[in-house]
JSON list of C-alpha atoms in Angstrom, two decimals:
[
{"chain": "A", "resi": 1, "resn": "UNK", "atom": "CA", "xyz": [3.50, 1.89, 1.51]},
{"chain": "A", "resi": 2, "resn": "UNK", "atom": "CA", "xyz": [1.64, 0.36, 4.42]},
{"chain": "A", "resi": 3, "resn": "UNK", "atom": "CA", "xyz": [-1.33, -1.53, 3.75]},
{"chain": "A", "resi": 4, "resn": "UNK", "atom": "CA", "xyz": [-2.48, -5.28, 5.23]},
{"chain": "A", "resi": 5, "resn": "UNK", "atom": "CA", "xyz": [-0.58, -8.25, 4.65]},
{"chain": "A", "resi": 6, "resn": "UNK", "atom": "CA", "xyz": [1.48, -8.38, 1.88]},
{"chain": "A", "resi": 7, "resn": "UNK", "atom": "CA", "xyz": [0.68, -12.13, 1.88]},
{"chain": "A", "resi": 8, "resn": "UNK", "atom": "CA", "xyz": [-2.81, -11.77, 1.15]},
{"chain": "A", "resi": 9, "resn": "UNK", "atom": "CA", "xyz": [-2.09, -8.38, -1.93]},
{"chain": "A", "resi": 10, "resn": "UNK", "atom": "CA", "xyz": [0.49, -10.72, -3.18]},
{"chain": "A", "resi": 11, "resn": "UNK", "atom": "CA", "xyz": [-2.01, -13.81, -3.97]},
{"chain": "A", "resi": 12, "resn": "UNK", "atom": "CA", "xyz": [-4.49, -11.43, -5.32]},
{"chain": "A", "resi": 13, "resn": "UNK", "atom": "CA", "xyz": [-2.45, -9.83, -7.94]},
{"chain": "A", "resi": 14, "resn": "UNK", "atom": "CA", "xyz": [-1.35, -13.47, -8.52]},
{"chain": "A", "resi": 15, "resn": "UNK", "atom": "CA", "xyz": [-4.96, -14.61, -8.64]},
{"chain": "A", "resi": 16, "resn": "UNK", "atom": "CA", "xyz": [-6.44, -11.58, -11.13]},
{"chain": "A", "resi": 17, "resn": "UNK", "atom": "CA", "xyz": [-3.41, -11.88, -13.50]},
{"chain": "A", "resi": 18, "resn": "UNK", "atom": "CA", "xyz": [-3.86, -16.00, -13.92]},
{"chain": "A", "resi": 19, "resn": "UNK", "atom": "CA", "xyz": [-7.64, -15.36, -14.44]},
{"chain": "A", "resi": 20, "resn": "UNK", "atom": "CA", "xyz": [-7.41, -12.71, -17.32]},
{"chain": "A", "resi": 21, "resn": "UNK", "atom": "CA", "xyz": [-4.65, -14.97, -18.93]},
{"chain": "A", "resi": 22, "resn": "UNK", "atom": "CA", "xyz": [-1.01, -12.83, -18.10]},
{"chain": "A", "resi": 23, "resn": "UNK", "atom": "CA", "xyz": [2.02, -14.05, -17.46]},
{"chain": "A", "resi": 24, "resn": "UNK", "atom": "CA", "xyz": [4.31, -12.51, -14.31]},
{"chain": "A", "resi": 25, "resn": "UNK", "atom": "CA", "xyz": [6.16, -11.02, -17.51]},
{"chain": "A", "resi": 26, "resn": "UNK", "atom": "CA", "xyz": [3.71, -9.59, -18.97]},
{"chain": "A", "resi": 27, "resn": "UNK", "atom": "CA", "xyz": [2.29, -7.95, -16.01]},
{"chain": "A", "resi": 28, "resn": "UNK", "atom": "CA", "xyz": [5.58, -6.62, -15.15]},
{"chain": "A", "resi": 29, "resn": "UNK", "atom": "CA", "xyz": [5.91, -5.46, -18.55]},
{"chain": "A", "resi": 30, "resn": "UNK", "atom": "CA", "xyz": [2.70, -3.93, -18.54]},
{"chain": "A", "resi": 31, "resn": "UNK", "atom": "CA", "xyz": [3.27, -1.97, -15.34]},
{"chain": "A", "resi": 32, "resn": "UNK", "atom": "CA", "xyz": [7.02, -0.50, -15.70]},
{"chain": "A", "resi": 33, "resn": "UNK", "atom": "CA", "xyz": [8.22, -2.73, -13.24]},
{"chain": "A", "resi": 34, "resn": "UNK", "atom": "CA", "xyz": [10.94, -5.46, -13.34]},
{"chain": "A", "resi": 35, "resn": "UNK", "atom": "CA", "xyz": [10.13, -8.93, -13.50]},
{"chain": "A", "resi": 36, "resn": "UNK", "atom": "CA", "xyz": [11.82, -9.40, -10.01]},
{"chain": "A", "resi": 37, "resn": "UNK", "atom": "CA", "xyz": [9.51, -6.57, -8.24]},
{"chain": "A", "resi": 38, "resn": "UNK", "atom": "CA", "xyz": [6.00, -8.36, -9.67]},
{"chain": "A", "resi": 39, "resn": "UNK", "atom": "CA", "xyz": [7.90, -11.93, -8.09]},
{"chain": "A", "resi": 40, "resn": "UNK", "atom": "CA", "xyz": [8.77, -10.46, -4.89]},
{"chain": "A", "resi": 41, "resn": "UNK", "atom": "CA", "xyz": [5.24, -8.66, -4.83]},
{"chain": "A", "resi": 42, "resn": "UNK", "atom": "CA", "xyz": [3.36, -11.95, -5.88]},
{"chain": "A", "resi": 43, "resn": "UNK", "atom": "CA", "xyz": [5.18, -13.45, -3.07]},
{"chain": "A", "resi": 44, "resn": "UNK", "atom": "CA", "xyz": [4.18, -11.26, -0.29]},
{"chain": "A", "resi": 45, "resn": "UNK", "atom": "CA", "xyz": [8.41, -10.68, 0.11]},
{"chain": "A", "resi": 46, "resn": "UNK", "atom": "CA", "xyz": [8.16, -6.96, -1.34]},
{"chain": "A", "resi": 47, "resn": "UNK", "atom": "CA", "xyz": [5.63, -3.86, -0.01]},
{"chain": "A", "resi": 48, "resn": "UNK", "atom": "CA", "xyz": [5.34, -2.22, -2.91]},
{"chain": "A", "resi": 49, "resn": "UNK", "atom": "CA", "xyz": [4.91, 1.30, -3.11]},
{"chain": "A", "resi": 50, "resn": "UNK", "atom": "CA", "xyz": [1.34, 3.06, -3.75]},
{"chain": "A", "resi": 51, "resn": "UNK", "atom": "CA", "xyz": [3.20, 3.92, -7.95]},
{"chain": "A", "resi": 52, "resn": "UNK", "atom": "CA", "xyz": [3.69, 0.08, -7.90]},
{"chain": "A", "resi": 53, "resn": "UNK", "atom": "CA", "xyz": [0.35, -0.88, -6.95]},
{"chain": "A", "resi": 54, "resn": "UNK", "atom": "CA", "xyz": [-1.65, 1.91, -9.54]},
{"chain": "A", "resi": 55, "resn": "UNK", "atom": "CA", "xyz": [1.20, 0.39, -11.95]},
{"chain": "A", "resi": 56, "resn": "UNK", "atom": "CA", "xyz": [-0.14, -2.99, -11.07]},
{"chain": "A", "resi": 57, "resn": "UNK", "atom": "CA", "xyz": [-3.78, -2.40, -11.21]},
{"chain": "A", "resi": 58, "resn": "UNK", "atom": "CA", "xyz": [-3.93, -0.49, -14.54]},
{"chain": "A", "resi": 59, "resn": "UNK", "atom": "CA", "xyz": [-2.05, -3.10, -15.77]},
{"chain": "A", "resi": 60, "resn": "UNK", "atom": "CA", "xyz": [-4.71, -5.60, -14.47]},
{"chain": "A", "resi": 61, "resn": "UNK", "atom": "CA", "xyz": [-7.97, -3.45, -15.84]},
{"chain": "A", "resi": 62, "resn": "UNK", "atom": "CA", "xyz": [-8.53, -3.72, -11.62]},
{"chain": "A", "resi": 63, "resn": "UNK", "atom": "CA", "xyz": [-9.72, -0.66, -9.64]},
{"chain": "A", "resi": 64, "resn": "UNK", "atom": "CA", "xyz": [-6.80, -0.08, -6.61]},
{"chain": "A", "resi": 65, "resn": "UNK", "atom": "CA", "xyz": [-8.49, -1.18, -4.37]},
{"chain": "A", "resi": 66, "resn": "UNK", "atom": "CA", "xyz": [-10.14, -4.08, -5.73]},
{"chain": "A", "resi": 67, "resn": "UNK", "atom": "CA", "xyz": [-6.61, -5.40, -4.78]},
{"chain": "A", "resi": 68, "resn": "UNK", "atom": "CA", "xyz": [-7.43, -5.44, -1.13]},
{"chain": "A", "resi": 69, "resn": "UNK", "atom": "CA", "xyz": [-11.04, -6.48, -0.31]},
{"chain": "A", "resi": 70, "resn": "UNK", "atom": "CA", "xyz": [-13.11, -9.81, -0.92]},
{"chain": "A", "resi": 71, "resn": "UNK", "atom": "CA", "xyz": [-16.27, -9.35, -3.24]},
{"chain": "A", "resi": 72, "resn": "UNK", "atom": "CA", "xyz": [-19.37, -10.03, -1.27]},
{"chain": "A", "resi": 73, "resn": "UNK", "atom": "CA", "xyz": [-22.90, -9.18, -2.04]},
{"chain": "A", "resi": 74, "resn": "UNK", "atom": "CA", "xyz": [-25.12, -7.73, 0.73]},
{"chain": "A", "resi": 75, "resn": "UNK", "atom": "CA", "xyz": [-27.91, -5.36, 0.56]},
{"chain": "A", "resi": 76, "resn": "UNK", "atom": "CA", "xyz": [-26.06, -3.09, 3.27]},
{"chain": "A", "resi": 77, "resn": "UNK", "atom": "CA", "xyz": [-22.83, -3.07, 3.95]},
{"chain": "A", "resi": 78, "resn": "UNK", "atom": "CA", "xyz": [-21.32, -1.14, 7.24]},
{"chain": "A", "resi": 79, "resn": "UNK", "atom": "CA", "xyz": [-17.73, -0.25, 7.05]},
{"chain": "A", "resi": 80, "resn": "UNK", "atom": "CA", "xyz": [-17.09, 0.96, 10.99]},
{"chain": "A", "resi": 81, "resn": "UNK", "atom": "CA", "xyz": [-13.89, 3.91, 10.70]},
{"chain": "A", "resi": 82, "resn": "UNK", "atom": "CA", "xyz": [-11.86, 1.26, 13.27]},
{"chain": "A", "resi": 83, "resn": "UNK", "atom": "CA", "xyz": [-12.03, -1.39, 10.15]},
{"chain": "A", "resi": 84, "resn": "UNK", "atom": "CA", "xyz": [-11.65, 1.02, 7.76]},
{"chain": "A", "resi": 85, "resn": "UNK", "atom": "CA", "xyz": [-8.90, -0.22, 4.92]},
{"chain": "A", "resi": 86, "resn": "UNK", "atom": "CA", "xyz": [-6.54, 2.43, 4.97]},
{"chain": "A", "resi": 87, "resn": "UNK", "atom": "CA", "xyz": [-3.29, 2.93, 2.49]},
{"chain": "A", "resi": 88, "resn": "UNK", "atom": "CA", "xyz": [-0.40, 5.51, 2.81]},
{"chain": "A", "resi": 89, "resn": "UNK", "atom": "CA", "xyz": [2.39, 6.51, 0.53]},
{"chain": "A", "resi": 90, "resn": "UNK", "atom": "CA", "xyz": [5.89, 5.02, 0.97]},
{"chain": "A", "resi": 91, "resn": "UNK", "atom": "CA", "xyz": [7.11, 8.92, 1.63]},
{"chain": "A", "resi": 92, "resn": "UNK", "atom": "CA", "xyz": [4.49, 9.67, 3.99]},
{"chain": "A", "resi": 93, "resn": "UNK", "atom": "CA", "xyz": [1.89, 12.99, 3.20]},
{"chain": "A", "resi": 94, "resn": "UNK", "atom": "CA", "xyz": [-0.82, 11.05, 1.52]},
{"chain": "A", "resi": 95, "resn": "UNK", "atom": "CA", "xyz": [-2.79, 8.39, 3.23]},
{"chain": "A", "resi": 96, "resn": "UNK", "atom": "CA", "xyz": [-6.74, 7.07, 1.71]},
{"chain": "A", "resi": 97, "resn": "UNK", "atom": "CA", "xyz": [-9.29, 5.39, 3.78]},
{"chain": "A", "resi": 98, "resn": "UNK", "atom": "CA", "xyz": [-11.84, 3.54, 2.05]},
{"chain": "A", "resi": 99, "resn": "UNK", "atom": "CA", "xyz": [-15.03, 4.53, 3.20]},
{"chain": "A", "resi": 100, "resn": "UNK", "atom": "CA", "xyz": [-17.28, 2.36, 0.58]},
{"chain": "A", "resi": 101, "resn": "UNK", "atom": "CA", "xyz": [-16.46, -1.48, 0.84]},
{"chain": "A", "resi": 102, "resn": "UNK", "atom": "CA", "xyz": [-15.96, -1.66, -3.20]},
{"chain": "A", "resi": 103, "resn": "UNK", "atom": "CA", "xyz": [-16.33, -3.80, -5.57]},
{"chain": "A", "resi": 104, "resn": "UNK", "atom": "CA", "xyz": [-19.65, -2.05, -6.45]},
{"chain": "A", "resi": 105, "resn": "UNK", "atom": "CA", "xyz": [-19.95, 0.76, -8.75]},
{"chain": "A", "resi": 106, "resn": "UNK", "atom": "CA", "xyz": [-18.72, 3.20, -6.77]},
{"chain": "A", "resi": 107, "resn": "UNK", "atom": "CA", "xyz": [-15.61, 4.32, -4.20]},
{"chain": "A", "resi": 108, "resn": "UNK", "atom": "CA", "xyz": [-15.31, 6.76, -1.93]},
{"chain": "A", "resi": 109, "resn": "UNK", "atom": "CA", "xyz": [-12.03, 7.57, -0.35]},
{"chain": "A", "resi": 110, "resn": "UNK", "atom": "CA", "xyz": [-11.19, 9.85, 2.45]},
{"chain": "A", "resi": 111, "resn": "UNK", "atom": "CA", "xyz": [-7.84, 11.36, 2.02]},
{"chain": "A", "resi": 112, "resn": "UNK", "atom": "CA", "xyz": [-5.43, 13.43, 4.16]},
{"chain": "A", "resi": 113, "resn": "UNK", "atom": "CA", "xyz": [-2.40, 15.32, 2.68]},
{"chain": "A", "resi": 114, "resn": "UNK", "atom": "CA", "xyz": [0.33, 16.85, 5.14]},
{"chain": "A", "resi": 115, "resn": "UNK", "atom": "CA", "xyz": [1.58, 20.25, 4.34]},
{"chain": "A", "resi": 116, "resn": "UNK", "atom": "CA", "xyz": [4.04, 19.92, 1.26]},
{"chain": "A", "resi": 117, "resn": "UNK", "atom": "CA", "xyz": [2.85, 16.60, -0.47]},
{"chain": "A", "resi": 118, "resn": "UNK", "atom": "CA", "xyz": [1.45, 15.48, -3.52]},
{"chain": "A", "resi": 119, "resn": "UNK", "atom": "CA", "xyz": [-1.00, 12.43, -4.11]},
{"chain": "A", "resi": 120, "resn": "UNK", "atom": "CA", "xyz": [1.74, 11.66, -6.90]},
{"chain": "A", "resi": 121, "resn": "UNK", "atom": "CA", "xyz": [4.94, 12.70, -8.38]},
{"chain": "A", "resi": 122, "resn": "UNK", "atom": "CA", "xyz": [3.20, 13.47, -11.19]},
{"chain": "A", "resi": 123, "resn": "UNK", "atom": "CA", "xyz": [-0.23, 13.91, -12.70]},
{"chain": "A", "resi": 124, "resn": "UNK", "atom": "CA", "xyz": [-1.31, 10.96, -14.09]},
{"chain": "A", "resi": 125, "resn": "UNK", "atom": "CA", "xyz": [-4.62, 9.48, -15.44]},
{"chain": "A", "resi": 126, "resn": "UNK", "atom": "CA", "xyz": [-6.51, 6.34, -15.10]},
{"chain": "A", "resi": 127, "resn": "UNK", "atom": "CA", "xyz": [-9.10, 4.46, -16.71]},
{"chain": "A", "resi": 128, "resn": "UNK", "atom": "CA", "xyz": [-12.20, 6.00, -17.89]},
{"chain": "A", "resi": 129, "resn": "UNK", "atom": "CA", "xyz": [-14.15, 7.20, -14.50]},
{"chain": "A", "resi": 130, "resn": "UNK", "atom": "CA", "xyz": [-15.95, 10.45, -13.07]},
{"chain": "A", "resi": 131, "resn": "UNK", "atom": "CA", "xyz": [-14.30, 11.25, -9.85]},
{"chain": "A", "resi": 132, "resn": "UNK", "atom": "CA", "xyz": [-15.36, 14.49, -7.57]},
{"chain": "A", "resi": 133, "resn": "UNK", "atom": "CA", "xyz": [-13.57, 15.92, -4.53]},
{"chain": "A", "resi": 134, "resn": "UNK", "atom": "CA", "xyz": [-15.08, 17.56, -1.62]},
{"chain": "A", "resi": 135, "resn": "UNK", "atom": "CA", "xyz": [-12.35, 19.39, 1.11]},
{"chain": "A", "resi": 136, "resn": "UNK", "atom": "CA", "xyz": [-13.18, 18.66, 4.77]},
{"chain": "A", "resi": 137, "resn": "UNK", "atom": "CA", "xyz": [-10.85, 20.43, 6.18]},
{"chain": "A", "resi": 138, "resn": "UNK", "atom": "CA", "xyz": [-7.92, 23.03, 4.62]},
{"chain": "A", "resi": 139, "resn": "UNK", "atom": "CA", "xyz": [-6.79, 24.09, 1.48]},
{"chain": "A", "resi": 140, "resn": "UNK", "atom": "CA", "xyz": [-6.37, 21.39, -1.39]},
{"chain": "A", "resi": 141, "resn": "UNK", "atom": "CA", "xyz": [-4.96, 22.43, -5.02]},
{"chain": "A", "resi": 142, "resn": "UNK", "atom": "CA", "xyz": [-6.04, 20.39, -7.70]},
{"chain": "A", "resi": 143, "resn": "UNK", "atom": "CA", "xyz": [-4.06, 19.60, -11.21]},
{"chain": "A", "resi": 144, "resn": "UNK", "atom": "CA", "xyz": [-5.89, 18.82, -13.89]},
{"chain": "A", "resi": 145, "resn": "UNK", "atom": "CA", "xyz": [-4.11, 19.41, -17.72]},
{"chain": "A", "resi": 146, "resn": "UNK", "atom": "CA", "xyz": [-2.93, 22.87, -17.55]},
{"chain": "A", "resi": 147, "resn": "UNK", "atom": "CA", "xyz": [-5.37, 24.27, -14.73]},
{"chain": "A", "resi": 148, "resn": "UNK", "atom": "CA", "xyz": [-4.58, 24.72, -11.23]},
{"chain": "A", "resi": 149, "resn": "UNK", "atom": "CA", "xyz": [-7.76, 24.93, -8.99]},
{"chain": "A", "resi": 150, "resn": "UNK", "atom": "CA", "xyz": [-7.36, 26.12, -5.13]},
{"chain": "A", "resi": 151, "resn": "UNK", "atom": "CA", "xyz": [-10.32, 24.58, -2.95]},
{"chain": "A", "resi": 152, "resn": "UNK", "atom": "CA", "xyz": [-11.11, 25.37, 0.28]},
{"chain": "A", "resi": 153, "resn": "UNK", "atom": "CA", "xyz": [-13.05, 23.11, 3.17]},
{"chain": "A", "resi": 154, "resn": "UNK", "atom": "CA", "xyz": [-16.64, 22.79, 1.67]},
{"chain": "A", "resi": 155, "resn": "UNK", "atom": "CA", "xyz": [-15.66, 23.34, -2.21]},
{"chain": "A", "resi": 156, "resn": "UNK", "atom": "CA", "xyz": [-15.94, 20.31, -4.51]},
{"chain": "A", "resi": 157, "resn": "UNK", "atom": "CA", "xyz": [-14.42, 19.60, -7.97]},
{"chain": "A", "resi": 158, "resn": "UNK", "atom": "CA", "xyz": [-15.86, 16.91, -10.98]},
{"chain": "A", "resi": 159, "resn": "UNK", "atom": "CA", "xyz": [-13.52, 15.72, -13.26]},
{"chain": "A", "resi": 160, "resn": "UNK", "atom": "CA", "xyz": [-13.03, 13.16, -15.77]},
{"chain": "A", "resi": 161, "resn": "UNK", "atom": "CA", "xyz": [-10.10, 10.59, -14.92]},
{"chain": "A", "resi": 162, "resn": "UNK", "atom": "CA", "xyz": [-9.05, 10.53, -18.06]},
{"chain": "A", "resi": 163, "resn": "UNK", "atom": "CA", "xyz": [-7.49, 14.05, -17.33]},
{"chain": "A", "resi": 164, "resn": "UNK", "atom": "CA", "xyz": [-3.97, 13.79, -16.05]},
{"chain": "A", "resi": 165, "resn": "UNK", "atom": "CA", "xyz": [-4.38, 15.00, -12.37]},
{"chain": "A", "resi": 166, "resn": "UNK", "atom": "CA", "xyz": [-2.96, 15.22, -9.27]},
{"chain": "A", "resi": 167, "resn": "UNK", "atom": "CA", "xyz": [-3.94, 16.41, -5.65]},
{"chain": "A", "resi": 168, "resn": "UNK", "atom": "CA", "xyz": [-0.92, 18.99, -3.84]},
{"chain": "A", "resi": 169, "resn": "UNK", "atom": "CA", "xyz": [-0.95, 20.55, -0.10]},
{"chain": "A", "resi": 170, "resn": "UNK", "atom": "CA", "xyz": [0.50, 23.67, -0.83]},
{"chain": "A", "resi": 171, "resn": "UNK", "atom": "CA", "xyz": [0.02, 25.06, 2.75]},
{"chain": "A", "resi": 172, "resn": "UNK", "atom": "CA", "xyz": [1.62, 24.25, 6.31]},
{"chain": "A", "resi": 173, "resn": "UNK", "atom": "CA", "xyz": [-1.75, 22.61, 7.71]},
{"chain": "A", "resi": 174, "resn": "UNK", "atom": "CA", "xyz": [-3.51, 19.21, 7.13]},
{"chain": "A", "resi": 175, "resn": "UNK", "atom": "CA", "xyz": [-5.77, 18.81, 4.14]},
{"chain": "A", "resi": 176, "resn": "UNK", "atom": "CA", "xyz": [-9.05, 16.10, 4.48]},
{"chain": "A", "resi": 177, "resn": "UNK", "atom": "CA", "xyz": [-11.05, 15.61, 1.77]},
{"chain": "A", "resi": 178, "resn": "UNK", "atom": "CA", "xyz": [-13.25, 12.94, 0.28]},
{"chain": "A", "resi": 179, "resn": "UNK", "atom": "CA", "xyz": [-13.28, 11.91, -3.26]},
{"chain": "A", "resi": 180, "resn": "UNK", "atom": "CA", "xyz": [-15.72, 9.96, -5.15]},
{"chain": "A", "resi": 181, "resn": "UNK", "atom": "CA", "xyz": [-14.64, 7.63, -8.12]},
{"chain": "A", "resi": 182, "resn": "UNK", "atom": "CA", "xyz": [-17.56, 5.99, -10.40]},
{"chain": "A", "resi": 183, "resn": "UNK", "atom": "CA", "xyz": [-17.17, 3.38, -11.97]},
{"chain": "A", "resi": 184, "resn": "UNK", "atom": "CA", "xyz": [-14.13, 2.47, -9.52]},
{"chain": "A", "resi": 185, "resn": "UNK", "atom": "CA", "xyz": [-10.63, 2.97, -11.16]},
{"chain": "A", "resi": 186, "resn": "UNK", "atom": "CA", "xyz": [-8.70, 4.24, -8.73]}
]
């Protein structure tokens, strides 16, 4: 996973789980992780993967990427692309921008999936949010229970988050899309 200092993650994982009252055990309990991985993460000496970290956040009741900016309020916020916040997958394929500075009620990601990955291993869910996906650019299947919907550049898809889903490149070009999450639980 790339993503900014490990450092400054680190302390804020360390900082959210003191303030809702959970011990390092707990959390790693919580998130499927060993005690040692939340230490070494906590520490800033471990880059976790992007699993870890939507391990970690569930576990915290903390949208993702909560995890990565400071709360300030502002009328208008301006997030220029060169400052954009930008995560990728330990394995490569998947990488999310944040286009919305967060901490408000809603996030908006732009994604890109190489040809052959996933957004996940497997579909998964996460706390109670509508998200919706717009395709830029290629052809992006979407798994959602049971279905398996193909869009193309200009469809969109709503969902509930509560649906185990997952985002695949099943095609040799470069997928963009954009997906909105409200309230943010990503």
């Amino acid at each position: 996973m790339v993503c900014q200092n490990s450092d400054v993650l680190g302390e804020r994982i360390r900082n959210r789980r003191r303030e809702i009252g959970m011990t390092a055990q707990q959390l790693a309990r919580a998130a499927e992780l060993s005690p040692a991985q939340v230490s070494q993460i906590e520490r800033g000496n471990n880059d976790p993967s992007l699993e870890a970290l939507r391990r970690i956040a569930r576990a915290l009741n903390t949208p993702l990427f909560d995890l990565f900016s400071d709360r300030v309020d502002q009328p208008v916020r301006v997030i220029r692309e060169a400052d954009r916040m930008i995560i990728r997958s330990p394995h490569g394929g998947l990488s999310y921008s944040r286009v919305s500075p967060g901490s408000g009620q809603l996030e908006v990601l732009a994604g890109e999936l190489e040809p052959g990955a996933a957004s996940s291993d497997t579909l998964w869910s996460h706390p109670p949010s509508e998200e919706c996906v717009l395709v830029s650019s290629g052809t992006l299947t979407l798994e959602v229970d049971s279905d398996t919907i193909e869009l193309q550049a200009g469809d969109s898809a709503y969902f509930e988050s509560l649906h185990p889903h997952r985002f695949v490149n099943n095609t040799d070009a470069m997928v963009s899309f954009t997906i909105s999450v409200t309230p943010p639980s990503f």
